[in-house]
Short mmCIF file of C-alpha atoms and ligand atoms in Angstrom, two decimals:
data_model
loop_
_atom_site.label_atom_id
_atom_site.label_comp_id
_atom_site.label_asym_id
_atom_site.label_seq_id
_atom_site.Cartn_x
_atom_site.Cartn_y
_atom_site.Cartn_z
CA MET A 52 -154.49 179.08 -68.94
CA THR A 53 -154.43 175.29 -68.93
CA LEU A 54 -155.01 173.66 -65.57
CA HIS A 55 -153.27 170.38 -64.86
CA ILE A 56 -153.93 167.59 -62.39
CA ALA A 57 -150.53 167.98 -60.70
CA ASP A 58 -151.23 171.65 -59.90
CA ALA A 59 -154.62 170.74 -58.50
CA GLU A 60 -153.08 168.05 -56.30
CA GLN A 61 -150.53 170.44 -54.90
CA VAL A 62 -153.16 173.01 -54.02
CA LEU A 63 -155.44 170.38 -52.47
CA THR A 64 -152.64 169.03 -50.28
CA GLU A 65 -151.97 172.50 -48.94
CA LYS A 66 -155.57 173.54 -48.53
CA SER A 67 -156.90 170.35 -46.95
CA ASP A 68 -154.61 170.98 -43.97
CA GLN A 69 -156.16 174.37 -43.39
CA LEU A 70 -159.85 173.44 -43.26
CA ASN A 71 -162.03 174.47 -40.41
CA THR A 72 -163.85 171.19 -39.84
CA ARG A 73 -166.71 172.40 -37.61
CA TRP A 74 -169.21 171.57 -40.43
CA TYR A 75 -167.15 169.04 -42.38
CA PRO A 76 -169.03 165.73 -42.68
CA TYR A 77 -168.01 162.61 -40.77
CA TYR A 78 -169.65 160.03 -43.02
CA HIS A 79 -170.74 161.83 -46.17
CA LEU A 80 -168.41 162.44 -49.07
CA ALA A 81 -167.09 165.97 -49.51
CA ALA A 82 -164.08 167.30 -51.39
CA ARG A 83 -160.70 167.43 -49.61
CA ALA A 84 -160.89 171.20 -50.04
CA GLY A 85 -162.44 173.62 -52.47
CA TRP A 86 -165.73 173.37 -54.28
CA MET A 87 -167.85 170.28 -55.10
CA ASN A 88 -171.11 169.89 -56.99
CA ASP A 89 -172.72 167.03 -58.96
CA PRO A 90 -171.94 163.35 -58.41
CA ASN A 91 -170.32 162.02 -61.59
CA GLY A 92 -169.27 158.61 -62.85
CA LEU A 93 -170.72 156.54 -60.00
CA VAL A 94 -169.68 152.99 -60.71
CA TRP A 95 -168.47 149.71 -59.24
CA PHE A 96 -165.14 148.67 -60.75
CA ASP A 97 -162.44 146.27 -59.65
CA GLY A 98 -163.91 145.67 -56.21
CA TRP A 99 -164.43 149.35 -55.40
CA PHE A 100 -167.28 151.79 -55.54
CA HIS A 101 -165.98 154.87 -57.33
CA ALA A 102 -167.47 158.31 -56.95
CA PHE A 103 -166.34 161.24 -59.03
CA TYR A 104 -167.65 164.75 -58.63
CA GLN A 105 -167.66 168.21 -60.13
CA HIS A 106 -164.79 169.89 -58.40
CA HIS A 107 -162.98 173.20 -58.31
CA PRO A 108 -159.82 172.55 -56.30
CA TYR A 109 -158.57 176.14 -56.44
CA SER A 110 -161.38 177.85 -54.57
CA THR A 111 -164.61 177.35 -52.65
CA GLU A 112 -166.54 178.89 -55.54
CA TRP A 113 -167.59 177.11 -58.71
CA GLY A 114 -164.91 177.52 -61.40
CA PRO A 115 -163.22 175.58 -64.20
CA MET A 116 -164.51 172.12 -63.48
CA HIS A 117 -162.32 169.14 -62.65
CA TRP A 118 -163.42 165.64 -61.72
CA GLY A 119 -162.64 164.87 -58.09
CA HIS A 120 -162.39 161.18 -57.24
CA ALA A 121 -162.86 158.90 -54.24
CA ARG A 122 -163.43 155.19 -53.75
CA SER A 123 -164.97 153.01 -51.11
CA ARG A 124 -165.49 149.34 -50.34
CA ASP A 125 -168.73 149.94 -48.48
CA LEU A 126 -170.18 153.27 -49.71
CA MET A 127 -169.53 154.80 -46.27
CA ARG A 128 -165.78 155.06 -45.76
CA TRP A 129 -164.30 156.97 -48.67
CA GLU A 130 -160.68 157.20 -49.65
CA HIS A 131 -159.70 160.26 -51.66
CA LEU A 132 -157.83 159.63 -54.90
CA PRO A 133 -156.02 162.07 -57.15
CA VAL A 134 -158.14 164.36 -59.31
CA ALA A 135 -159.19 162.27 -62.33
CA LEU A 136 -159.77 164.95 -64.95
CA ALA A 137 -158.62 168.53 -65.32
CA PRO A 138 -159.67 170.94 -68.08
CA GLU A 139 -156.54 170.38 -70.09
CA GLY A 140 -158.30 171.12 -73.37
CA PRO A 141 -158.76 171.85 -76.16
CA GLU A 142 -162.09 169.97 -76.17
CA ASP A 143 -162.72 170.66 -72.46
CA LYS A 144 -160.58 173.75 -71.99
CA ASP A 145 -163.21 175.60 -69.94
CA GLY A 146 -164.33 172.67 -67.82
CA CYS A 147 -164.86 168.94 -67.52
CA PHE A 148 -168.59 168.97 -66.86
CA SER A 149 -170.79 166.20 -65.52
CA GLY A 150 -170.98 162.70 -66.91
CA SER A 151 -170.95 159.03 -66.10
CA ALA A 152 -168.75 155.93 -65.99
CA VAL A 153 -169.07 152.44 -67.39
CA VAL A 154 -166.95 149.33 -67.19
CA ASN A 155 -165.88 148.24 -70.67
CA GLY A 156 -164.02 144.95 -70.51
CA ASN A 157 -161.08 145.59 -68.19
CA GLU A 158 -161.28 149.35 -68.57
CA LEU A 159 -163.10 152.02 -66.68
CA ALA A 160 -164.48 154.58 -69.13
CA LEU A 161 -165.53 158.10 -68.15
CA ILE A 162 -167.89 159.89 -70.52
CA TYR A 163 -168.19 163.56 -69.71
CA THR A 164 -168.96 166.96 -71.20
CA GLY A 165 -166.19 169.12 -72.56
CA HIS A 166 -167.21 172.70 -71.93
CA LYS A 167 -165.57 175.34 -74.11
CA PHE A 168 -166.03 178.76 -75.56
CA HIS A 169 -164.90 179.63 -79.03
CA GLY A 170 -164.05 183.27 -78.47
CA ASP A 171 -165.59 185.63 -75.92
CA PRO A 172 -166.96 183.60 -72.97
CA SER A 173 -169.42 186.31 -72.03
CA SER A 174 -171.66 185.32 -74.94
CA GLU A 175 -173.53 182.01 -74.94
CA ASP A 176 -173.38 182.13 -78.73
CA ASN A 177 -169.76 181.12 -78.30
CA LEU A 178 -170.53 178.19 -76.01
CA TYR A 179 -170.01 174.62 -77.18
CA GLN A 180 -170.53 171.48 -75.15
CA VAL A 181 -169.20 168.23 -76.57
CA GLN A 182 -169.06 164.73 -75.15
CA CYS A 183 -165.62 163.30 -74.35
CA LEU A 184 -164.08 160.02 -73.27
CA ALA A 185 -161.28 159.10 -70.86
CA THR A 186 -160.25 155.56 -69.92
CA SER A 187 -158.29 153.81 -67.20
CA ARG A 188 -157.01 150.33 -66.42
CA ASP A 189 -156.13 150.93 -62.78
CA GLY A 190 -159.17 153.05 -61.90
CA VAL A 191 -156.89 155.88 -60.74
CA ASN A 192 -155.05 157.31 -63.73
CA PHE A 193 -157.06 158.26 -66.79
CA THR A 194 -156.04 158.67 -70.41
CA ARG A 195 -157.90 161.34 -72.30
CA LYS A 196 -159.35 160.10 -75.59
CA GLY A 197 -160.84 163.42 -76.69
CA GLN A 198 -164.18 164.27 -78.20
CA ILE A 199 -166.60 161.49 -79.13
CA LEU A 200 -169.72 163.53 -79.91
CA ASP A 201 -169.94 167.07 -81.21
CA THR A 202 -172.58 169.69 -80.30
CA PRO A 203 -175.60 169.22 -82.59
CA SER A 204 -175.84 172.16 -84.96
CA GLY A 205 -177.78 175.09 -83.58
CA LEU A 206 -177.40 173.95 -79.93
CA HIS A 207 -175.16 175.37 -77.22
CA HIS A 208 -176.29 173.61 -74.04
CA PHE A 209 -175.75 169.91 -74.56
CA ARG A 210 -174.33 168.11 -71.55
CA ASP A 211 -174.21 165.50 -68.81
CA PRO A 212 -174.01 162.20 -70.73
CA LYS A 213 -175.24 159.09 -68.92
CA VAL A 214 -174.16 155.87 -70.59
CA TRP A 215 -175.39 152.31 -70.07
CA LYS A 216 -175.34 149.00 -71.88
CA GLU A 217 -178.37 147.26 -73.30
CA GLY A 218 -177.53 143.89 -74.85
CA GLU A 219 -174.51 144.49 -77.07
CA MET A 220 -175.16 148.21 -77.53
CA TRP A 221 -174.12 151.25 -75.57
CA TYR A 222 -176.76 153.93 -75.07
CA MET A 223 -176.35 157.48 -73.89
CA VAL A 224 -178.79 160.18 -72.82
CA VAL A 225 -177.69 163.81 -72.93
CA GLY A 226 -179.48 166.88 -71.56
CA ALA A 227 -180.13 169.66 -74.06
CA ARG A 228 -181.66 173.08 -74.40
CA VAL A 229 -183.45 173.97 -77.62
CA GLU A 230 -184.34 177.63 -77.32
CA ASP A 231 -186.31 177.53 -74.08
CA THR A 232 -187.25 173.88 -74.06
CA GLY A 233 -185.43 171.24 -72.04
CA GLN A 234 -184.78 167.93 -73.78
CA VAL A 235 -183.18 164.56 -73.31
CA ARG A 236 -181.52 163.22 -76.46
CA LEU A 237 -180.69 159.59 -77.04
CA TYR A 238 -177.61 158.11 -78.79
CA ARG A 239 -176.32 154.64 -79.54
CA SER A 240 -172.86 153.19 -80.07
CA GLU A 241 -171.12 149.87 -80.58
CA ASP A 242 -167.77 150.94 -79.19
CA LEU A 243 -168.17 154.08 -77.01
CA HIS A 244 -166.29 156.06 -79.68
CA HIS A 245 -168.80 156.45 -82.50
CA TRP A 246 -172.26 157.59 -81.58
CA HIS A 247 -175.46 157.63 -83.64
CA GLU A 248 -178.42 159.84 -82.97
CA GLN A 249 -181.60 158.08 -81.90
CA GLY A 250 -183.86 161.09 -81.54
CA ILE A 251 -185.42 162.90 -78.60
CA LEU A 252 -186.24 160.62 -75.68
CA ALA A 253 -188.28 163.23 -73.84
CA GLU A 254 -188.94 166.94 -74.01
CA ALA A 255 -190.35 169.53 -71.64
CA PRO A 256 -194.01 170.36 -72.07
CA HIS A 257 -194.83 174.01 -71.46
CA GLY A 258 -193.65 175.13 -68.01
CA MET A 259 -191.43 172.10 -67.45
CA GLY A 260 -188.13 173.87 -67.85
CA TYR A 261 -185.78 175.49 -70.34
CA MET A 262 -182.95 173.03 -69.74
CA TRP A 263 -182.92 169.47 -68.45
CA GLU A 264 -179.64 168.77 -66.71
CA CYS A 265 -178.13 165.48 -65.62
CA PRO A 266 -180.49 162.97 -67.24
CA ASP A 267 -180.33 159.36 -66.09
CA PHE A 268 -182.33 156.54 -67.65
CA PHE A 269 -182.64 153.10 -66.09
CA THR A 270 -184.84 150.08 -65.59
CA LEU A 271 -186.35 149.41 -62.19
CA ASP A 272 -188.42 146.23 -61.95
CA ASP A 273 -190.07 146.18 -65.34
CA LYS A 274 -190.37 149.96 -65.73
CA GLN A 275 -188.05 152.57 -67.19
CA VAL A 276 -187.30 155.66 -65.16
CA LEU A 277 -186.11 158.97 -66.56
CA MET A 278 -184.51 160.96 -63.74
CA PHE A 279 -183.34 164.49 -64.47
CA SER A 280 -182.83 167.96 -63.06
CA PRO A 281 -184.94 170.57 -64.84
CA GLN A 282 -184.02 174.23 -64.70
CA GLY A 283 -186.79 176.78 -65.00
CA MET A 284 -189.84 175.16 -63.42
CA ALA A 285 -192.02 177.54 -61.45
CA ALA A 286 -192.91 176.76 -57.84
CA GLU A 287 -196.48 175.62 -57.34
CA GLY A 288 -197.88 175.67 -53.81
CA TYR A 289 -195.56 173.48 -51.76
CA ALA A 290 -193.98 171.87 -54.83
CA ASN A 291 -190.82 172.83 -56.71
CA ARG A 292 -189.75 175.35 -54.09
CA ASN A 293 -186.02 175.08 -54.72
CA LEU A 294 -184.32 177.14 -57.40
CA PHE A 295 -183.96 173.98 -59.53
CA GLN A 296 -185.68 170.61 -59.15
CA SER A 297 -184.69 166.99 -59.41
CA GLY A 298 -187.20 164.32 -60.15
CA TYR A 299 -188.42 161.58 -62.41
CA ILE A 300 -190.92 160.31 -64.92
CA VAL A 301 -191.81 156.61 -65.07
CA GLY A 302 -192.70 154.89 -68.33
CA ARG A 303 -191.89 152.12 -70.74
CA TRP A 304 -189.16 151.95 -73.32
CA GLN A 305 -187.33 149.45 -75.45
CA PRO A 306 -184.44 150.00 -77.83
CA GLY A 307 -185.71 151.43 -81.09
CA GLU A 308 -189.01 152.58 -79.61
CA LYS A 309 -190.43 155.72 -78.11
CA PHE A 310 -190.48 156.34 -74.35
CA ILE A 311 -194.15 156.01 -73.33
CA GLN A 312 -194.63 158.07 -70.18
CA GLU A 313 -196.91 156.68 -67.50
CA SER A 314 -196.50 159.34 -64.87
CA LYS A 315 -195.99 163.04 -64.51
CA PHE A 316 -192.78 164.61 -63.22
CA GLN A 317 -192.39 164.06 -59.49
CA GLU A 318 -189.75 165.46 -57.18
CA LEU A 319 -187.45 162.85 -55.71
CA ASP A 320 -186.57 164.62 -52.46
CA HIS A 321 -188.52 167.33 -50.67
CA GLY A 322 -185.79 169.08 -48.72
CA HIS A 323 -183.92 172.32 -49.42
CA ASP A 324 -180.80 170.72 -50.81
CA PHE A 325 -180.92 167.97 -53.36
CA TYR A 326 -179.76 168.27 -56.95
CA ALA A 327 -178.25 166.43 -59.89
CA PRO A 328 -178.79 162.90 -58.53
CA GLN A 329 -177.10 160.08 -60.40
CA SER A 330 -177.76 156.36 -60.09
CA PHE A 331 -175.65 153.27 -60.57
CA LEU A 332 -175.94 149.52 -60.14
CA ALA A 333 -174.24 147.75 -57.26
CA PRO A 334 -172.89 144.30 -58.04
CA ASP A 335 -175.78 142.75 -56.08
CA GLY A 336 -178.31 144.43 -58.39
CA ARG A 337 -179.36 147.33 -56.19
CA ARG A 338 -180.04 150.60 -57.99
CA ILE A 339 -178.38 153.24 -55.80
CA VAL A 340 -178.69 156.99 -56.12
CA ILE A 341 -176.54 159.80 -54.72
CA GLY A 342 -177.36 163.50 -55.02
CA TRP A 343 -175.51 166.73 -54.43
CA MET A 344 -176.84 167.91 -51.06
CA ASP A 345 -176.85 171.59 -51.97
CA MET A 346 -178.69 173.97 -54.23
CA TRP A 347 -177.38 176.44 -56.76
CA GLU A 348 -177.28 180.01 -55.48
CA SER A 349 -178.09 179.00 -51.91
CA PRO A 350 -175.61 180.27 -49.31
CA LEU A 351 -172.92 177.75 -48.33
CA PRO A 352 -171.56 178.97 -45.01
CA GLU A 353 -168.76 176.37 -45.10
CA GLN A 354 -167.09 178.37 -47.86
CA GLN A 355 -165.48 180.43 -45.11
CA ASP A 356 -164.02 177.15 -43.81
CA GLY A 357 -162.20 176.21 -47.01
CA TRP A 358 -164.62 173.76 -48.58
CA ALA A 359 -168.08 173.76 -50.17
CA GLY A 360 -170.62 171.09 -51.01
CA MET A 361 -171.27 167.47 -50.09
CA PHE A 362 -173.07 164.34 -51.26
CA THR A 363 -176.18 162.78 -49.79
CA LEU A 364 -176.05 159.32 -48.31
CA PRO A 365 -176.21 156.63 -50.98
CA ARG A 366 -179.83 155.53 -51.20
CA GLU A 367 -181.38 152.39 -52.59
CA LEU A 368 -184.18 153.04 -55.07
CA VAL A 369 -187.35 151.01 -55.28
CA ILE A 370 -190.45 151.56 -57.35
CA THR A 371 -194.01 151.03 -56.11
CA PRO A 372 -196.84 149.62 -58.22
CA ASN A 373 -198.23 153.15 -58.62
CA ASN A 374 -194.99 154.41 -60.18
CA GLN A 375 -193.55 156.16 -57.12
CA LEU A 376 -189.85 155.99 -56.44
CA GLN A 377 -188.84 155.42 -52.85
CA MET A 378 -185.38 155.97 -51.42
CA ARG A 379 -183.88 154.39 -48.33
CA PRO A 380 -180.34 154.60 -47.08
CA VAL A 381 -178.24 151.66 -48.23
CA HIS A 382 -177.94 148.99 -45.52
CA GLU A 383 -174.19 149.66 -45.28
CA VAL A 384 -175.05 152.70 -43.19
CA GLU A 385 -175.74 150.33 -40.30
CA SER A 386 -172.04 149.55 -40.16
CA LEU A 387 -171.51 153.08 -38.80
CA ARG A 388 -173.66 152.49 -35.73
CA GLU A 389 -172.12 152.58 -32.29
CA GLU A 390 -174.24 152.40 -29.14
CA TRP A 391 -178.02 152.78 -29.18
CA TYR A 392 -179.57 155.20 -26.69
CA SER A 393 -183.24 154.77 -26.00
CA TRP A 394 -184.88 158.00 -24.93
CA PRO A 395 -186.84 157.72 -21.69
CA VAL A 396 -189.96 159.42 -22.92
CA SER A 397 -193.32 158.14 -24.13
CA THR A 398 -195.66 161.10 -23.86
CA LEU A 399 -195.09 164.82 -23.87
CA LYS A 400 -197.44 167.64 -23.16
CA ASN A 401 -196.63 171.31 -23.64
CA LYS A 402 -192.96 170.87 -23.07
CA GLN A 403 -189.64 170.05 -24.57
CA LEU A 404 -187.09 167.55 -23.32
CA CYS A 405 -183.41 167.31 -24.08
CA VAL A 406 -182.68 163.84 -25.44
CA MET A 407 -179.10 164.28 -26.71
CA HIS A 408 -176.48 166.77 -25.62
CA ASN A 409 -174.33 166.47 -28.67
CA CYS A 410 -176.12 165.35 -31.78
CA GLU A 411 -173.33 165.49 -34.30
CA ALA A 412 -173.20 162.24 -36.28
CA ALA A 413 -176.29 160.30 -35.37
CA GLU A 414 -179.12 158.20 -36.69
CA VAL A 415 -182.27 159.17 -34.86
CA ILE A 416 -185.39 157.02 -34.91
CA VAL A 417 -188.69 158.46 -33.81
CA THR A 418 -192.07 156.81 -34.23
CA TRP A 419 -195.04 158.94 -33.29
CA ASP A 420 -198.46 157.53 -32.53
CA THR A 421 -200.27 160.07 -34.66
CA SER A 422 -203.71 158.72 -33.80
CA LEU A 423 -203.15 159.65 -30.14
CA SER A 424 -201.17 162.86 -30.68
CA GLU A 425 -203.28 165.98 -30.80
CA ALA A 426 -200.63 168.59 -30.01
CA GLU A 427 -200.67 171.42 -32.53
CA GLN A 428 -196.95 170.97 -33.12
CA TYR A 429 -194.74 168.08 -32.10
CA GLY A 430 -191.38 166.85 -33.26
CA ILE A 431 -187.64 167.17 -32.70
CA ALA A 432 -185.46 170.27 -32.66
CA LEU A 433 -181.70 170.68 -32.98
CA ASP A 434 -180.89 173.72 -30.88
CA ASP A 435 -183.06 176.55 -32.22
CA GLY A 436 -181.85 176.23 -35.80
CA MET A 437 -183.64 173.13 -37.05
CA ARG A 438 -187.02 171.59 -36.37
CA LEU A 439 -188.66 168.51 -37.84
CA TYR A 440 -192.26 168.49 -36.73
CA ILE A 441 -195.86 167.70 -37.43
CA ASP A 442 -198.12 170.67 -37.84
CA ASN A 443 -201.48 169.22 -36.89
CA GLN A 444 -203.43 172.21 -38.13
CA ALA A 445 -201.80 172.36 -41.52
CA LYS A 446 -201.56 168.53 -41.56
CA ARG A 447 -198.00 168.61 -42.80
CA LEU A 448 -194.64 167.20 -41.83
CA ILE A 449 -192.26 170.16 -41.82
CA LEU A 450 -188.49 170.47 -41.98
CA GLU A 451 -187.57 173.96 -40.92
CA ARG A 452 -184.23 175.68 -40.66
CA ASN A 453 -183.60 178.96 -39.03
CA TYR A 454 -180.09 180.36 -39.49
CA PRO A 455 -180.60 184.10 -40.06
CA GLN A 456 -176.88 184.65 -39.40
CA HIS A 457 -176.22 182.59 -42.56
CA ASN A 458 -179.16 183.93 -44.59
CA LEU A 459 -180.82 180.52 -44.46
CA CYS A 460 -184.35 180.38 -43.09
CA GLY A 461 -187.42 178.57 -44.31
CA GLN A 462 -189.42 175.39 -44.51
CA ARG A 463 -189.90 172.42 -46.75
CA SER A 464 -192.78 170.07 -46.11
CA ILE A 465 -194.89 167.17 -47.30
CA PRO A 466 -198.54 166.34 -46.62
CA MET A 467 -198.94 164.43 -43.37
CA PRO A 468 -198.58 160.75 -44.29
CA THR A 469 -201.69 158.66 -43.63
CA GLY A 470 -201.78 155.90 -41.03
CA ASP A 471 -201.80 155.73 -37.25
CA GLU A 472 -198.09 156.04 -36.82
CA LEU A 473 -195.34 158.03 -38.39
CA ASN A 474 -191.82 156.65 -38.49
CA LEU A 475 -188.95 159.05 -39.01
CA ARG A 476 -185.40 157.89 -39.57
CA VAL A 477 -183.19 160.94 -39.41
CA PHE A 478 -179.50 161.09 -40.27
CA PHE A 479 -177.55 163.97 -38.83
CA ASP A 480 -174.03 164.81 -39.86
CA ARG A 481 -172.15 167.95 -38.90
CA SER A 482 -173.97 170.15 -41.43
CA SER A 483 -176.73 168.03 -42.88
CA VAL A 484 -179.99 166.32 -42.06
CA GLU A 485 -181.69 163.62 -44.14
CA VAL A 486 -185.16 162.51 -43.16
CA PHE A 487 -186.57 159.18 -44.37
CA VAL A 488 -190.30 159.00 -43.78
CA ASN A 489 -192.06 155.66 -43.25
CA ASP A 490 -189.25 153.59 -44.66
CA GLY A 491 -188.85 155.56 -47.87
CA GLU A 492 -192.33 156.94 -48.60
CA ALA A 493 -190.72 160.38 -48.74
CA CYS A 494 -187.37 161.95 -48.10
CA LEU A 495 -186.26 165.46 -47.12
CA SER A 496 -182.61 166.51 -47.24
CA SER A 497 -181.22 169.84 -46.14
CA ARG A 498 -177.99 171.46 -45.09
CA ILE A 499 -177.95 172.82 -41.55
CA TYR A 500 -175.40 174.91 -39.65
CA PRO A 501 -175.84 174.31 -35.94
CA GLN A 502 -173.97 176.32 -33.36
CA GLN A 503 -175.12 174.15 -30.47
CA ARG A 504 -176.02 170.52 -30.93
CA GLN A 505 -178.56 169.80 -28.25
CA LEU A 506 -181.45 167.70 -29.55
CA ASN A 507 -184.89 168.13 -28.02
CA VAL A 508 -188.27 166.47 -28.47
CA PHE A 509 -191.26 168.71 -28.02
CA ALA A 510 -195.05 168.91 -28.07
CA TRP A 511 -196.83 172.27 -27.92
CA SER A 512 -200.54 172.96 -27.38
CA GLY A 513 -201.51 169.43 -26.51
CA ASN A 514 -199.91 166.07 -26.08
CA ALA A 515 -197.95 163.76 -28.32
CA VAL A 516 -197.30 160.05 -27.95
CA LEU A 517 -194.11 158.27 -28.88
CA LYS A 518 -194.02 154.58 -29.72
CA GLU A 519 -190.30 154.34 -30.19
CA CYS A 520 -187.47 156.84 -29.93
CA GLY A 521 -183.75 156.85 -29.60
CA ALA A 522 -180.52 157.29 -31.47
CA TRP A 523 -177.36 155.61 -32.59
CA ASN A 524 -174.18 157.55 -32.50
CA LEU A 525 -172.46 157.03 -35.79
CA ARG A 526 -168.78 156.50 -36.16
C1 FRU B 51 -175.69 170.57 -62.77
C2 FRU B 51 -174.66 171.18 -63.71
C3 FRU B 51 -174.48 170.31 -64.94
C4 FRU B 51 -173.11 170.67 -65.38
C5 FRU B 51 -172.39 170.89 -64.08
C6 FRU B 51 -171.35 171.97 -64.13
O1 FRU B 51 -175.56 170.98 -61.46
O2 FRU B 51 -175.04 172.49 -64.05
O3 FRU B 51 -175.47 170.49 -65.93
O4 FRU B 51 -172.53 169.64 -66.14
O5 FRU B 51 -173.37 171.24 -63.13
O6 FRU B 51 -170.61 172.00 -62.95
#
């Protein structure tokens, strides 16, 4: 059956009226209804930021992929646009998978993966993934141009093209699976239509994954960063705890040369829910990244409400001299702030205090004096479902969620940052929390499903000292 954009639009119009919005985000992008996964085609075009996404309009489960579409002037207030791509085939008859967007003269070009089976879809031997092109002048309606790059012979998994321009040439990285080894392959083109193989940009060493999804390759300061989402890495201690990871390798590259890696793979975000991040350049030169704030095969309680999946906040990327990427929310987020409430508390000992009765859409700022805080555990708690706290015995900063009714319990954590104070900037939306540690040193993002929204600060088994604390309600 061929699925068309008009059918998707009709279904979305009906279904978006029937959502239960108790967990639907106020200021993060989510689909009007139905399923959403990866960010796709993030780009600035014609005065707008455009965000596309993997989308199944017909149900809250993953299914034949479409490209959902929204645009924004400020990265915060999003306007939904009609579905941009539907699997109308033949080259993408089983799904329009992830990809990217570039501005080519006065056109917006989407480069995406056509997903199709030749014959019985239950066998991966019949799977083909090819790269396709669609273009638009108005940034709303897209003309399909068909396949531009075939599956290399012998491969089946070959997807998620990310295209950029270097001088006069277009380049593209594509994720690939060669038996059980993840790869990123590189291509070059003069016109976006004809692509020439440039070899393997990077490949998984043993244990680094059987498939590398959603590669992105970009320059930050004078370094090149390969960001990707490997499938099949084993957890190690506190690292790589999610089903799939997302992270980066820093190195040096120039057209025509090999990618010389200078760092090992590092996770970009340490929360429960962060996958398939994609970056883009803002007109002012900022490199901004957005991820899918969910994880494959993790329960999504909002499915019962008619929707599933959301994006993270857009985050500005910076690189440190020791090849670490840091993420901080784009400054546009400040335009959401309403009144600031300072919390009347400076020390706490063996108690908890309610600091907000209804923490729904809020930016919370808490700076602990860690040199004077010897409580065994101190932090903030949203009802009894979420805690963000310092464990002084384990010397870790822990993000914990506890929703047994939704089959979601567990912790993610990072080593306790060094220094005498610890600054936490925490963004709550109706079903998400994003924690920025010490202005970007680390980030933890997770989905949460509060029933009550009372926010407490606490210190158990000892005292804790606050230097600054309070919150902005966000619009
Ligand atoms: C990553 C991914 C991509 C693929 C898309 C399908 O989450 O698996 O590799 O293109 O999702 O929806």
